[in-house]
Coordinates of C-alpha atoms in Angstrom, one line a residue:
Chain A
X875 CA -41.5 252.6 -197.9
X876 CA -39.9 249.3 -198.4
X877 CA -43.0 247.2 -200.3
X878 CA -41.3 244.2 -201.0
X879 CA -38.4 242.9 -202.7
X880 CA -36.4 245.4 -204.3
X881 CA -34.4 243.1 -206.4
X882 CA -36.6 242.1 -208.3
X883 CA -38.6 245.2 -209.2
X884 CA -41.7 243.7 -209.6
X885 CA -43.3 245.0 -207.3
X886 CA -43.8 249.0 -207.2
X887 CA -46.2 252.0 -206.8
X888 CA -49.3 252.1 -209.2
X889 CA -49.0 255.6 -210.6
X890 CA -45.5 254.2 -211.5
X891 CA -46.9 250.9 -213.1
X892 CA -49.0 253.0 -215.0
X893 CA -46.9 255.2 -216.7
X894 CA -44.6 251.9 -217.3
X895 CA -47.3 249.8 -218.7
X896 CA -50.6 251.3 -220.3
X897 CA -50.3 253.4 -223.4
X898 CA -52.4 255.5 -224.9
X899 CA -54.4 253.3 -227.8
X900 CA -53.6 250.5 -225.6
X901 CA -56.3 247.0 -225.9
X902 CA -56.8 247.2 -222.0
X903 CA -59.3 244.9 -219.9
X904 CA -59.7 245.5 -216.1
X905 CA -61.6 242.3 -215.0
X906 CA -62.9 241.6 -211.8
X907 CA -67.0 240.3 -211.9
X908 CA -68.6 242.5 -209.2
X909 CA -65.9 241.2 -207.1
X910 CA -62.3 242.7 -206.9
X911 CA -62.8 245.2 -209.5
X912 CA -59.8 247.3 -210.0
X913 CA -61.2 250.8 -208.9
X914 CA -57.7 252.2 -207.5
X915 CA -56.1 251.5 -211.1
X916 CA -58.9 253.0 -213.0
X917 CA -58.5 255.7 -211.0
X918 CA -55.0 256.3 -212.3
X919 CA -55.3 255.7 -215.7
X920 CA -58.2 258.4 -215.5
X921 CA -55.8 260.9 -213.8
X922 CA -52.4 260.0 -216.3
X923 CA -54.7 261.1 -218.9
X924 CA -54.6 258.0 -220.9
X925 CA -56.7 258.6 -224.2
X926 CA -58.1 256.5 -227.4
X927 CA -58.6 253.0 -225.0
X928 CA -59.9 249.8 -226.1
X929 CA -61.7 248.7 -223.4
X930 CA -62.7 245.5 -222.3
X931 CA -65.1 244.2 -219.6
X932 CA -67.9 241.8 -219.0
X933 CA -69.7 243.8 -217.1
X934 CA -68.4 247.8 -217.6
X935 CA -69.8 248.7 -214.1
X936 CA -68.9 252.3 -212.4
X937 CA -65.0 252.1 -213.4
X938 CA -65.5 252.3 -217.0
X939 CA -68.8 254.5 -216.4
X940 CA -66.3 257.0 -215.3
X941 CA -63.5 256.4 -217.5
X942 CA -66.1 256.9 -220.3
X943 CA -67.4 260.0 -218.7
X944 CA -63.8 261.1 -218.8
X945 CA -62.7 260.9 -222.3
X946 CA -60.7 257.7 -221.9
X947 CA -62.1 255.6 -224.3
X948 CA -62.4 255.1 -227.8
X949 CA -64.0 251.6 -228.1
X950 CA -65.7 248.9 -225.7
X951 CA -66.2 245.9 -226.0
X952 CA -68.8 244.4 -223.5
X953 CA -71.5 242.2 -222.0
X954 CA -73.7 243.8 -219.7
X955 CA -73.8 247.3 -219.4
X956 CA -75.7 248.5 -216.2
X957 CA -75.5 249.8 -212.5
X958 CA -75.9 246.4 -211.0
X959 CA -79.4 246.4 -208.6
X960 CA -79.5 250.3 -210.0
X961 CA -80.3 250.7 -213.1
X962 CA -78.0 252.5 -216.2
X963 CA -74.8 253.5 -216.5
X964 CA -75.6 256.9 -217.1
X965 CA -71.8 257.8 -218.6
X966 CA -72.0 255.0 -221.2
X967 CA -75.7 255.7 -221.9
X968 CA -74.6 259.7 -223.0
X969 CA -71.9 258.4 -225.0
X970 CA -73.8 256.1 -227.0
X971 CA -77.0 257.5 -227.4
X972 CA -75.7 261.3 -227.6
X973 CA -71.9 261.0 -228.4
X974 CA -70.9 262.9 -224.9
X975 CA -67.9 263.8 -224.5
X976 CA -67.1 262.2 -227.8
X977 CA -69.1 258.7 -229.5
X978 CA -67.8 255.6 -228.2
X979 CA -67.7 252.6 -230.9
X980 CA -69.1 249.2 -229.4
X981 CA -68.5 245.7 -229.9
X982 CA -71.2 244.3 -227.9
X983 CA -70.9 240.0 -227.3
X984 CA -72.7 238.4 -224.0
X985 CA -71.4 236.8 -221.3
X986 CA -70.4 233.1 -222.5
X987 CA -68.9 234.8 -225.6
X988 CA -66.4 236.7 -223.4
X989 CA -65.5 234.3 -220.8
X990 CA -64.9 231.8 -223.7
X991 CA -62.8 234.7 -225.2
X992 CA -60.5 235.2 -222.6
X993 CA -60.0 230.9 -222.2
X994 CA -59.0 231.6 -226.2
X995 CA -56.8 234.2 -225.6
X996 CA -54.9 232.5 -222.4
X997 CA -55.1 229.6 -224.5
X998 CA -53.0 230.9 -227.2
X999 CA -56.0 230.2 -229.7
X1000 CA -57.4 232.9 -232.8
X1001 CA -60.8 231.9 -231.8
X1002 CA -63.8 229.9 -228.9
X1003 CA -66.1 227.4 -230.2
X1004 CA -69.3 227.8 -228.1
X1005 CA -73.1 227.0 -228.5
X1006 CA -74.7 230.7 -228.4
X1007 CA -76.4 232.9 -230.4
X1008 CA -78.3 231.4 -232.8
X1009 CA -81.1 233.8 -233.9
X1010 CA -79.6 236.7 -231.9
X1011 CA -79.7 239.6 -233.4
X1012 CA -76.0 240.0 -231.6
X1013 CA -75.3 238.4 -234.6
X1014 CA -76.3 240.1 -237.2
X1015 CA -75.2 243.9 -235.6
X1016 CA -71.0 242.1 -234.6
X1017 CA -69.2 241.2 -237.6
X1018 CA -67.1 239.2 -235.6
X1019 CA -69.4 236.9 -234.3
X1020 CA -69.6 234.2 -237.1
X1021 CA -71.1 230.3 -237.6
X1022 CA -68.9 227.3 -238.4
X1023 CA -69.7 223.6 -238.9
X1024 CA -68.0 221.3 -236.8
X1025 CA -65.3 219.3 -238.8
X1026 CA -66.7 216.0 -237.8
X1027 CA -70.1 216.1 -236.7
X1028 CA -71.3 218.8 -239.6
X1029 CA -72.9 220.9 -236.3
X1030 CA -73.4 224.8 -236.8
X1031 CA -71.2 226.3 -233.7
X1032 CA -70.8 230.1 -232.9
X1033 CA -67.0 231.1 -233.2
X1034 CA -66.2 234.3 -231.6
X1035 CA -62.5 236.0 -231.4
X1036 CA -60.1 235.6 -229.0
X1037 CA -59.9 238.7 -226.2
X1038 CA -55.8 239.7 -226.6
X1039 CA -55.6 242.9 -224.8
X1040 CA -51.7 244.5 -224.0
X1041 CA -52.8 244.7 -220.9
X1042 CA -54.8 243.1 -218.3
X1043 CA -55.2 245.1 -214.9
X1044 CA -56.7 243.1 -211.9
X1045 CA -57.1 243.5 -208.5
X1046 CA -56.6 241.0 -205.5
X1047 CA -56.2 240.2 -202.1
X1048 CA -52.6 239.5 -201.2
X1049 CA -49.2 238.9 -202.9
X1050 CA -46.0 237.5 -201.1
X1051 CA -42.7 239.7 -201.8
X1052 CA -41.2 237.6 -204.5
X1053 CA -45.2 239.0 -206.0
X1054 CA -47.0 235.8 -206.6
X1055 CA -50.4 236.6 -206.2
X1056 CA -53.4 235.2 -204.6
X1057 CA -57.0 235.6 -205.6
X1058 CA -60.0 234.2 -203.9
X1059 CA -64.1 234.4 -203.4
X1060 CA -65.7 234.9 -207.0
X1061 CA -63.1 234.8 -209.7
X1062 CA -64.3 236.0 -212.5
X1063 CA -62.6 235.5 -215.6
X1064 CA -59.3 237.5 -213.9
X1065 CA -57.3 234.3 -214.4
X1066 CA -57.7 234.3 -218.2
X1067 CA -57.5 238.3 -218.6
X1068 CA -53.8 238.2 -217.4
X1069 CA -53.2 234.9 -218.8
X1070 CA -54.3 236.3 -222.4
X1071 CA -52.3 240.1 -222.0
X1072 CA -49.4 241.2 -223.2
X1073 CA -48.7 242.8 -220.1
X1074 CA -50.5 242.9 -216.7
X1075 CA -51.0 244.9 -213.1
X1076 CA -52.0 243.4 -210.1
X1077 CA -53.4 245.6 -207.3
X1078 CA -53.3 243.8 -203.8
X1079 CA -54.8 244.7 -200.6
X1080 CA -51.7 243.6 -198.6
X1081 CA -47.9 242.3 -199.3
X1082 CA -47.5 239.0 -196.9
X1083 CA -44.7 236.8 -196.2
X1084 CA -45.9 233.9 -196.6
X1085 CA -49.5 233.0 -199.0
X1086 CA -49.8 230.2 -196.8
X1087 CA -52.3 229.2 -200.0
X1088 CA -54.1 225.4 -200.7
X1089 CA -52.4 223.7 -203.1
X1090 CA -55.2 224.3 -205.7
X1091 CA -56.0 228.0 -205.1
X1092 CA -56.6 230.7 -207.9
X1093 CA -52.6 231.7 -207.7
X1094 CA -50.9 234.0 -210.5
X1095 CA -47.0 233.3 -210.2
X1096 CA -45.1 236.4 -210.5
X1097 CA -43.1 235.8 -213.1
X1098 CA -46.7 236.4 -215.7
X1099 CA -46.6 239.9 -213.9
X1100 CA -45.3 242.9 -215.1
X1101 CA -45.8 244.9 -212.1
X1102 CA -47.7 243.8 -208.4
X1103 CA -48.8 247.3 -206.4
X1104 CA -50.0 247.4 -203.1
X1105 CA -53.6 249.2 -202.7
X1106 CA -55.3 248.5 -199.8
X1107 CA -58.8 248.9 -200.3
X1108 CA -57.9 249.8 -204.2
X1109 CA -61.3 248.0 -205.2
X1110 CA -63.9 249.9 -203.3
X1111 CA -67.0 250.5 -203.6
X1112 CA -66.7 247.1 -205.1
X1113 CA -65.1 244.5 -202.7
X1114 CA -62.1 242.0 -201.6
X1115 CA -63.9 238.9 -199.4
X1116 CA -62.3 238.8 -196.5
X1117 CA -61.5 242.5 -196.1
X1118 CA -64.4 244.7 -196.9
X1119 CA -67.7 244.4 -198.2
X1120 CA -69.3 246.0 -201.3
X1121 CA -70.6 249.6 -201.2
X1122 CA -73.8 248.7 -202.1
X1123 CA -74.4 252.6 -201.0
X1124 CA -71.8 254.0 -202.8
X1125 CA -73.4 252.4 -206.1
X1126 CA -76.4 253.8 -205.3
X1127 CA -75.3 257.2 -204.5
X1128 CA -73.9 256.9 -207.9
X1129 CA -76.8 257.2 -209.8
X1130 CA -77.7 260.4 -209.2
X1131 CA -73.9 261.8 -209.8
X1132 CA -73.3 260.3 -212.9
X1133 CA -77.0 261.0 -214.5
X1134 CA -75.8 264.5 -215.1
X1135 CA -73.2 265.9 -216.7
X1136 CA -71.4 268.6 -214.3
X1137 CA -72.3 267.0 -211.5
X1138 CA -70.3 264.0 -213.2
X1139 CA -67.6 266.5 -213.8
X1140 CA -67.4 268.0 -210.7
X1141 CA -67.4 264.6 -208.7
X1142 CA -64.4 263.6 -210.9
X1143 CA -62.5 266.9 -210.7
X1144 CA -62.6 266.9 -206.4
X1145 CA -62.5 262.9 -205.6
X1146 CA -60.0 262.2 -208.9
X1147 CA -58.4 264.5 -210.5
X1148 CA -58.2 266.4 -207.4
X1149 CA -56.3 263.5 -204.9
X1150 CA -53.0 262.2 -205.6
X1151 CA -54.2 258.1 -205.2
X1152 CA -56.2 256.0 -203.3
X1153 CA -55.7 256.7 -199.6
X1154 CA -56.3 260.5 -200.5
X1155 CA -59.7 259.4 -202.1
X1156 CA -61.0 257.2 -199.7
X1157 CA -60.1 260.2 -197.2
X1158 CA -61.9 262.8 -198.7
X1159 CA -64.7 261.1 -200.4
X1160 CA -67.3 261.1 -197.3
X1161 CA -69.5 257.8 -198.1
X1162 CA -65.7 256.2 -198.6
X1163 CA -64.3 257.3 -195.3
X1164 CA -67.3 256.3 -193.2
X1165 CA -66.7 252.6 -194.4
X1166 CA -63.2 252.5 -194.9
X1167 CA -61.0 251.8 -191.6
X1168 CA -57.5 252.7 -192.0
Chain B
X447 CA -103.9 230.7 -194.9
X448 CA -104.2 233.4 -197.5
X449 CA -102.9 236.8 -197.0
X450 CA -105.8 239.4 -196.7
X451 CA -103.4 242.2 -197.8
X452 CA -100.7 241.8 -200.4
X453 CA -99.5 244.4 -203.6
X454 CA -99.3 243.4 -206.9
X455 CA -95.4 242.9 -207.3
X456 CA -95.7 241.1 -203.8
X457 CA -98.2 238.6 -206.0
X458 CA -96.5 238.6 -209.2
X459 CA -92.7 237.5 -206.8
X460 CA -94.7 234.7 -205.0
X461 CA -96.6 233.3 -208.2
X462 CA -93.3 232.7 -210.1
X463 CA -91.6 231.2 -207.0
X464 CA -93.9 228.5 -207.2
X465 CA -93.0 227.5 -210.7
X466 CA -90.0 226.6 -209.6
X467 CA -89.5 223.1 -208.1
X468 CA -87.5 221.5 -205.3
X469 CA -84.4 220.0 -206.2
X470 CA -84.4 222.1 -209.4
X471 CA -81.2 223.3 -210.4
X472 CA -81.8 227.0 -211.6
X473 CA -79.6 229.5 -213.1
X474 CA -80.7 232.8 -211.7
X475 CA -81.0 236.6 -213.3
X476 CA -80.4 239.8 -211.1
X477 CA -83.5 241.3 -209.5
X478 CA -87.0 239.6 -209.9
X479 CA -85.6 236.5 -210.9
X480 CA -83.5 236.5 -207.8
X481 CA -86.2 237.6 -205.6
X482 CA -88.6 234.8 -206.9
X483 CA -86.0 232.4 -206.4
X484 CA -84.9 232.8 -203.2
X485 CA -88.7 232.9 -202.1
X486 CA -89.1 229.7 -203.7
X487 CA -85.7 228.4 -202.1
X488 CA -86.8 230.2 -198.2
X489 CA -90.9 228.6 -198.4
X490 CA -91.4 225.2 -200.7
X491 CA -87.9 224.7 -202.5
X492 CA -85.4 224.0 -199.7
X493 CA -83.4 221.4 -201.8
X494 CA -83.1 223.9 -205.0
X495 CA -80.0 224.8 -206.1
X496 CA -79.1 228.5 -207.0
X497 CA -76.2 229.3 -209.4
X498 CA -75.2 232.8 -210.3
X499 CA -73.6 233.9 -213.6
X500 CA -70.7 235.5 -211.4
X501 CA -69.8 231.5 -210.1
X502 CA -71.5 230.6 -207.3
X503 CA -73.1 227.6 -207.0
X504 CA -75.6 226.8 -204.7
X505 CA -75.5 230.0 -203.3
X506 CA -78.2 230.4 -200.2
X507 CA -78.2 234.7 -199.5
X508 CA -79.6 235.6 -196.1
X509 CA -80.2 239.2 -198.0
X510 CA -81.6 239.4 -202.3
X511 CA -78.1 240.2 -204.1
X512 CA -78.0 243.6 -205.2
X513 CA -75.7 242.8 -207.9
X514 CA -74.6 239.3 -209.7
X515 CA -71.4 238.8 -208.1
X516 CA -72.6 240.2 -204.1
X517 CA -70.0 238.6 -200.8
X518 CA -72.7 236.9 -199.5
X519 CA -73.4 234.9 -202.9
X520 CA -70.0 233.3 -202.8
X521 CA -69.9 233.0 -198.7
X522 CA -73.0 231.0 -198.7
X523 CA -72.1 228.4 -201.9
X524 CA -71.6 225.3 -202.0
X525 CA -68.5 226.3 -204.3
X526 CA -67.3 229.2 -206.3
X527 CA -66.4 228.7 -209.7
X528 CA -64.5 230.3 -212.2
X529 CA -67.4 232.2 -214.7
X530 CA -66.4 230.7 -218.1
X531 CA -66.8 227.7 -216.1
X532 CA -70.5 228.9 -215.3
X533 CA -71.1 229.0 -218.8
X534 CA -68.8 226.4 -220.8
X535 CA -69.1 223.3 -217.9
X536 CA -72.2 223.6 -216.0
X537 CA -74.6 226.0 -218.7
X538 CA -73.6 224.6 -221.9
X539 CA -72.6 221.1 -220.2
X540 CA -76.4 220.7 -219.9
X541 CA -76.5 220.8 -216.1
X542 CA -79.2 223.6 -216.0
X543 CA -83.0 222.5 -215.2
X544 CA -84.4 226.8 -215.1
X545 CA -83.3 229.5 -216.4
X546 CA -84.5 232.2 -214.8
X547 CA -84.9 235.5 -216.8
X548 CA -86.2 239.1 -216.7
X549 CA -86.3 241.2 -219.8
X550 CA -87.3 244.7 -221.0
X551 CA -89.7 243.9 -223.9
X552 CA -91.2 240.3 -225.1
X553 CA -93.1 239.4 -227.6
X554 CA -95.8 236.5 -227.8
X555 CA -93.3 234.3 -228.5
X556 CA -91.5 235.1 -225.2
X557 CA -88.3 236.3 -227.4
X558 CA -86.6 239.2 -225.2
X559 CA -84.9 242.7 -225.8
X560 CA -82.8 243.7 -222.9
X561 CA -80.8 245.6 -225.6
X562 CA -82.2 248.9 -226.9
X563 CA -85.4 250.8 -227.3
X564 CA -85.3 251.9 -230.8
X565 CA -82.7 251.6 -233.5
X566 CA -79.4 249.6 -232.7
X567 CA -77.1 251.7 -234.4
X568 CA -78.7 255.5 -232.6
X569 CA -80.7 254.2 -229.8
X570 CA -83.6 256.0 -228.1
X571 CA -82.7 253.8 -224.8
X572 CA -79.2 251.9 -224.2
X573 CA -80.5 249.2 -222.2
X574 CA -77.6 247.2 -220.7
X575 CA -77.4 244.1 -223.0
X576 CA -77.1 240.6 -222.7
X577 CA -75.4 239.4 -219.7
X578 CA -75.9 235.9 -219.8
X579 CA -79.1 235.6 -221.1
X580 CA -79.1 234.4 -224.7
X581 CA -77.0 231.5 -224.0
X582 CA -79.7 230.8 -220.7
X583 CA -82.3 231.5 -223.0
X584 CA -81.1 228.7 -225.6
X585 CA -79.3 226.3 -223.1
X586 CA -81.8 225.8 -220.1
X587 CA -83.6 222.7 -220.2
X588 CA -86.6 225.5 -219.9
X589 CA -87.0 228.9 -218.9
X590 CA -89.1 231.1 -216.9
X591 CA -89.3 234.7 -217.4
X592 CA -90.9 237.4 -215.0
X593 CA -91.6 241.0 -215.9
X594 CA -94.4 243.6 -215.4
X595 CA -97.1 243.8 -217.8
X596 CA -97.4 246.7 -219.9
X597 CA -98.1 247.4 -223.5
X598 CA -94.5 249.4 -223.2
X599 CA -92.8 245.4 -222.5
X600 CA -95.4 243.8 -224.3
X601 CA -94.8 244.5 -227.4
X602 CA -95.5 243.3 -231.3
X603 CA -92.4 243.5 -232.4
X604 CA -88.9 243.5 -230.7
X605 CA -86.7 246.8 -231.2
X606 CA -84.0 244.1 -230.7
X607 CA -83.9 240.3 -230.3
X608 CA -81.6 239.9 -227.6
X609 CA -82.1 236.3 -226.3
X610 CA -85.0 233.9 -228.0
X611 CA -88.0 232.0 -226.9
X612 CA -89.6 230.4 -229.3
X613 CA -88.3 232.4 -232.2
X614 CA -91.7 232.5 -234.7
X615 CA -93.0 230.1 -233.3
X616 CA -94.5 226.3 -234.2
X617 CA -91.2 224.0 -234.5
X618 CA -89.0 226.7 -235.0
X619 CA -86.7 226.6 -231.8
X620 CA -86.0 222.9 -232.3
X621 CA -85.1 223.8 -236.4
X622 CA -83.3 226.4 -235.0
X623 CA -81.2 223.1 -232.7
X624 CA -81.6 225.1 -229.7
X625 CA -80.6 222.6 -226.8
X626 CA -83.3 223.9 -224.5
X627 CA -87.5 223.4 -224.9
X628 CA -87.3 227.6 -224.1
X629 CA -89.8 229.9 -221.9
X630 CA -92.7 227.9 -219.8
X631 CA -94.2 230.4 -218.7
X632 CA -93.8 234.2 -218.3
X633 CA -95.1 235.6 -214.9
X634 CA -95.8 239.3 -214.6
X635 CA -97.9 241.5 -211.9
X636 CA -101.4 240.5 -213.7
X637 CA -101.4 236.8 -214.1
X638 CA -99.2 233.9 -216.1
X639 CA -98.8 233.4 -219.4
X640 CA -97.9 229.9 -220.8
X641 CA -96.7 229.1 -224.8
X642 CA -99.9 226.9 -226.8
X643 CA -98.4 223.6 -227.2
X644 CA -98.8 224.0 -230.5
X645 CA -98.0 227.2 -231.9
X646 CA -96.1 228.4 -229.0
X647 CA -97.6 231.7 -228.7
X648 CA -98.4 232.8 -225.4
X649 CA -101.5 232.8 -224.0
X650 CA -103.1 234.1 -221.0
X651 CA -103.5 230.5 -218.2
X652 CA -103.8 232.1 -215.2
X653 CA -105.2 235.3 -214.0
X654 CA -104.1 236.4 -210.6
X655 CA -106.3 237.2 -207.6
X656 CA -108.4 240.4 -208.2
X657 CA -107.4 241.2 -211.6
X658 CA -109.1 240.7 -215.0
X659 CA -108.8 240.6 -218.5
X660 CA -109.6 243.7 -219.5
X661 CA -106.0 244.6 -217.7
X662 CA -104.0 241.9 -219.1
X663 CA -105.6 242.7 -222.6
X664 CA -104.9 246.8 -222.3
X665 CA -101.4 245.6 -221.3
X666 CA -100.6 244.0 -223.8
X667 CA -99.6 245.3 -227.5
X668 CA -100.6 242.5 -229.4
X669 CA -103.9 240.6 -229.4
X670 CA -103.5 238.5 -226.3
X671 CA -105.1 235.1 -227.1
X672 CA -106.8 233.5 -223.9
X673 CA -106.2 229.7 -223.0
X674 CA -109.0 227.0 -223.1
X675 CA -109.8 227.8 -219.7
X676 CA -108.2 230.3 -217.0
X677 CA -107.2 229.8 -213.4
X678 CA -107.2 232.0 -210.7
X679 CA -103.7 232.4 -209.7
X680 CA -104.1 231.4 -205.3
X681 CA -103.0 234.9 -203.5
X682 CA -99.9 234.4 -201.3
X683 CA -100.2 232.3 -197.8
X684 CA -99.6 234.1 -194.6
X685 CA -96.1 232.2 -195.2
X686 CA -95.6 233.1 -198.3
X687 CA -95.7 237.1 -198.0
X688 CA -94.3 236.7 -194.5
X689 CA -91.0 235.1 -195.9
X690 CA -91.1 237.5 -199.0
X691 CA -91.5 240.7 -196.5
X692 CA -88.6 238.8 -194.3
X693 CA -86.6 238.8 -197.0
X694 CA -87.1 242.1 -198.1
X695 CA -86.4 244.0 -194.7
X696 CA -83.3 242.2 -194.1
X697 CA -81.8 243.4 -197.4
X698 CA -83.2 247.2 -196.8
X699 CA -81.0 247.0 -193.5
X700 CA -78.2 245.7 -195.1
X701 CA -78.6 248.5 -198.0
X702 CA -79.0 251.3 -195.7

């Protein structure tokens, strides 16, 4: 299948971006706040086998429960750990309170901390300056949270490290063939993730000719791309406004998969490990393929 | 009209809508929080403005959110903005009147855990963690927090001080140069709880309709101190528990 322009090579499968682009030990961050999360690409990593992760995300959510679950990771680094609406990520709660399938480390910072983190890292900065976290106990459990006085007014500030991963993996709607990408609906922090890698992937729901984009739209250009892969529906159960809706059901079915450990297993052996990508998910996994019209 | 027939979380979603104003501009939590909100923006708060850690601002859900960051948050906002916008412009800019907050475990100076349940480093419960809320917490112009009463939440002493009220109480949150006054009140199923003006402890203010104080004392670890005189929270109106049951159904349909 011709996907778009061939010169350029930018734009290509995402089992082959994958092997080209994340590493073992690799500092990676798949962004996407409830919205656009890049499920098709976690997938992928999961079945490559990538091992010994650093992974960022806000909110960790189901993806990282699974890649977790599956060995991937060595370290996260977080906000908000939870089945949105649910309840616990069952996978991240095993590994940290009973080290299964091996401990996880954490580096645990909220919400403005991150988001302020990634505007540091895009930014080219070592650090963010914020107002946050005076008398947390945040504090005193992250070493790298720390206090500074402001040069000129004397005023104690919270400094927090820049987020630097090697790679940033996002998903979004479309992308024209030269691969500029177009992102829209809730943003996240997506712009700042790729914008602060090393190297990024972009999953898209469709390859267009033309964007046809407002002049001030969310737009990546392509040339801050390593690789641009076209996955249509490669965020489900999360969602891509103005294509499909969230699977509010499918992260409610997860609950009961993921609190135990072979039924965790065995989920992730048929709909993961056993399908070659995301069309061959989405076909066999039955709550996907009553939702999902090809 | 009151409503003849209503349950407890019913009472405890409706008395914490009303603390929040018209024309407020509040910066909602996931799940009760939401809930209360949305009843207060869908009965006596048409003109309040709803913003949502994920970006959305002025968001106005026909259905509750199941999660932070839900289609119909962003499809029904007056805009979208990027998150560290959320928190760098609009939280930290000082545009916030209410935060509004859940939380595992308080104490009586309304500082929340939503952290862990026992020892950070080998925790008996991985709760999810922040979010958003310690920079809510501190940043609000003030805060309102809604949970369920039990000695379980209630507790004397935070496992884990996630995001602060009124630290240890007296002056201390101003020492401290928190930018916001903190929690106003904490709503749960049995009645309201409001910090003493002067030693900002919490104290039972209002007790809700059909409940006593033997229940809010038994749910409560530490020795709950009673205000000056206690009110009788009003049971929901016919419109109030109609709206909240509205609101309810159409997000059961949407969820099935």
């Amino acid at each position: 299948m011709r996907v778009g322009n061939i010169e350029d090579g930018r734009i290509m499968p995402l089992d082959e971006a994958v092997r080209r682009f994340v590493n073992d030990g690799d500092h990676l961050a798949l962004e996407g706040f409830t919205h656009l999360i890049p499920f098709a690409a976690g997938h992928e990593i999961i079945r490559q086998g990538r091992k010994n992760l650093t992974l960022y995300r806000m909110t960790p959510d189901l993806i990282y429960d699974q890649m977790i679950g599956m060995g991937c990771a060595k370290k996260l680094v977080f906000s908000w750990g939870g089945n949105p609406g649910v309840g616990s990520l069952h996978r991240f709660r095993d590994a940290v309170e009973r080290g299964w399938p091996h401990k996880i480390e954490l580096e645990e910072r909220s919400h403005a901390d991150l988001a302020n983190a990634y505007v540091a890292g895009a930014s080219n900065l070592p650090f963010a300056v914020m107002r946050g976290y005076v008398a947390s106990d945040l504090a005193t459990h992250n070493p790298r949270i720390a206090f500074i006085s402001c040069p000129f007014t004397g005023e104690k500030l919270a400094a927090v490290p820049a987020v630097r991963p090697d790679i940033t993996i996002i998903h979004a709607q479309k992308a024209d063939r030269r691969g500029n990408v177009l992102l829209k609906g809730i943003l996240g922090v997506q712009k700042e993730a790729v914008l602060a890698a090393k190297r990024t992937i972009v999953t898209v729901e469709e390859i267009v000719d033309e964007l046809s984009a407002p002049s001030n739209a969310c737009i990546l250009p392509h040339w801050v791309l390593s690789a641009v892969c076209p996955v249509r529906y490669g965020a489900w159960p999360s969602y891509a406004e103005g294509y499909y809706e969230r699977s509010n059901r499918f992260y409610q079915a997860w609950d009961p998969i993921s609190k135990d450990r072979e039924a965790f297993t065995s989920w992730m052996e048929e709909f993961v490990l056993g399908t070659t990508g995301c069309d061959e998910f989405l076909q066999k996994l039955p709550e996907a393929r009553d939702e999902v019209t090809a | 009209m009151f409503a003849n027939d209503f349950t407890s979380s019913e009472m405890m979603a409706v008395a914490a809508s009303r603390l929040l104003s018209d024309r407020a501009v509040c910066f909602v939590g996931i799940g009760l929080p939401s809930k209360a909100a949305n009843l207060a923006r869908l009965t006596h708060a048409p003109d309040v403005t709803l913003i949502y850690e994920s970006g959305p601002i002025g968001a106005k859900p026909d259905t509750l959110p199941l999660s932070i960051g839900d289609g119909d948050l962003s499809l029904t906002a007056d805009t979208v903005v990027p998150t560290h916008e959320i928190f760098r412009y609009w939280l930290q800019g000082g545009r916030i009147d209410v935060g509004f907050l859940g939380a595992a475990q308080i104490d009586r100076y309304a500082n929340i855990n939503t952290t862990v349940i026992g020892d950070y480093e080998s925790p008996k419960v991985r709760l999810p963690g922040a979010g958003g809320a310690p920079e809510i917490a501190a940043s609000a112009k003030e805060v309102l927090i809604v949970l369920k009463q039990s000695r379980a939440a209630f507790v004397e002493k935070l496992d884990f001080v996630t995001s602060v009220g009124h630290l240890d109480g007296g002056d201390a949150r101003i020492n401290a140069g928190l930018p916001g006054a903190g929690p106003t009140a904490v709503v749960t199923d049995i009645g309201i709880l409001t910090p003493d003006p002067i030693t900002r402890e919490l104290q039972l203010s209002s007790l809700h309709s059909g409940r006593t104080l033997d229940e809010a004392r038994d749910a409560t670890e530490w020795d709950l101190k009673l205000a000056d005189s206690i009110a009788e929270t009003p049971p929901p109106t016919e419109r109030e528990i109609s709206a909240l049951r509205d609101l309810e159904r159409r997000t059961a349909d949407r969820n099935r």
